Amino acid sequence: MSVTAIANYTTRVVAEELTTVERQEALKFLDTSLVEKLIAGQYNKSVIDWADSLASSIKNGEFKDSAPGWISCSPTTSTDALQCPLIWAKESNGYDCSHVFNYANGTDLCDTSYYKNAIPIIESQIAKQGYRLAAWLNVLFDTTVKGPSKPGHEDDAAGRRDIKY
C-alpha cells in the first residue's frame, strides 16, 4: 500500500460525510482492535509475551521451516533498497482479496469468524516483518554480516560491504 493510500484511508476513517460502512472499510486498513483483542485474550495484555511467543515460533515452532524463505529477498541478497519492500508489500497485499475484503458489511469484525480467520494471518505477517527487520538491522549494525557486493565496491576495514539504503 502506498503512502498516499494510507493517507487516504486515514482521512476516510474520520470523514463524517461517509457512511458507517465506508468508514469501517477504511478502518480495516488501519485497525489495531484485532491485535489488541488477541494480546488481551491470549497474552495477558502483554505485547512482550506476544513478541516472545512469535520469536519462539520462529526459532523452534510453527514458523521455523518457513522463516529462512522470508528473507530470500533481503539486504543480504539485494543491492536495491526498494526491491525487497515492494516484493513484501505485494505479498502482504495478496491477503486483501483472500481475507481482508471477506467480511459482512456492518458487522463487528472482532466478534465474527473474520477475527478467528484473521489471527493466523496477523501473527504470520507480524512474525515475518519482525524477522525481516532483524535481517536489515543485522546488515546495518553487525560487522560480521555482509550484504551483496556491488561492482566497484570493496569490503571496508571491518569486512562489511558498502551498501547504500
Short mmCIF file of C-alpha atoms in Angstrom, two decimals, residues 82-150:
data_model
loop_
_atom_site.label_atom_id
_atom_site.label_comp_id
_atom_site.label_asym_id
_atom_site.label_seq_id
_atom_site.Cartn_x
_atom_site.Cartn_y
_atom_site.Cartn_z
CA LEU A 82 13.34 -0.66 -2.65
CA GLN A 83 13.25 -4.09 -4.27
CA CYS A 84 12.52 -6.12 -1.14
CA PRO A 85 9.93 -3.81 0.46
CA LEU A 86 7.99 -3.77 -2.81
CA ILE A 87 8.08 -7.57 -3.03
CA TRP A 88 7.00 -7.85 0.60
CA ALA A 89 4.17 -5.33 0.14
CA LYS A 90 2.87 -7.23 -2.88
CA GLU A 91 2.92 -10.44 -0.84
CA SER A 92 1.00 -8.81 2.02
CA ASN A 93 -1.48 -7.16 -0.34
CA GLY A 94 -2.37 -10.65 -1.57
CA TYR A 95 -4.41 -11.01 1.61
CA ASP A 96 -6.71 -8.16 0.57
CA CYS A 97 -8.78 -10.35 -1.75
CA SER A 98 -8.35 -13.63 0.09
CA HIS A 99 -9.24 -12.29 3.53
CA VAL A 100 -9.48 -8.53 4.15
CA PHE A 101 -12.50 -7.99 1.92
CA ASN A 102 -14.11 -11.22 3.10
CA TYR A 103 -16.50 -9.87 5.72
CA ALA A 104 -20.12 -8.91 6.16
CA ASN A 105 -20.74 -5.17 5.87
CA GLY A 106 -21.70 -3.51 9.12
CA THR A 107 -20.58 -6.35 11.40
CA ASP A 108 -18.12 -6.04 14.27
CA LEU A 109 -15.02 -7.69 12.88
CA CYS A 110 -13.80 -8.69 16.35
CA ASP A 111 -16.93 -10.70 17.13
CA THR A 112 -17.22 -12.82 13.99
CA SER A 113 -15.40 -15.60 12.18
CA TYR A 114 -13.47 -12.80 10.48
CA TYR A 115 -11.44 -12.40 13.69
CA LYS A 116 -10.77 -16.12 14.04
CA ASN A 117 -9.60 -16.37 10.43
CA ALA A 118 -7.51 -13.19 10.60
CA ILE A 119 -5.43 -14.09 13.65
CA PRO A 120 -3.16 -16.69 11.97
CA ILE A 121 -2.55 -14.24 9.11
CA ILE A 122 -1.81 -11.39 11.52
CA GLU A 123 0.61 -13.48 13.58
CA SER A 124 2.37 -14.78 10.49
CA GLN A 125 2.68 -11.29 8.99
CA ILE A 126 4.00 -9.75 12.22
CA ALA A 127 6.49 -12.61 12.62
CA LYS A 128 7.67 -12.16 9.00
CA GLN A 129 8.11 -8.44 9.32
CA GLY A 130 9.98 -8.77 12.62
CA TYR A 131 12.27 -11.39 11.12
CA ARG A 132 12.88 -9.23 8.05
CA LEU A 133 13.56 -6.16 10.18
CA ALA A 134 16.09 -8.17 12.18
CA ALA A 135 17.86 -9.15 8.94
CA TRP A 136 18.07 -5.50 7.89
CA LEU A 137 19.38 -4.45 11.29
CA ASN A 138 21.96 -7.25 11.25
CA VAL A 139 23.34 -5.96 7.96
CA LEU A 140 23.39 -2.38 9.21
CA PHE A 141 24.89 -2.96 12.65
CA ASP A 142 26.59 -6.37 12.80
CA THR A 143 30.03 -6.18 11.23
CA THR A 144 30.09 -9.94 10.69
CA VAL A 145 27.06 -9.88 8.35
CA LYS A 146 27.79 -8.92 4.78
CA GLY A 147 25.37 -7.62 2.21
CA PRO A 148 25.70 -8.29 -1.51
CA SER A 149 28.63 -6.69 -3.27
CA LYS A 150 28.14 -4.06 -5.93
#
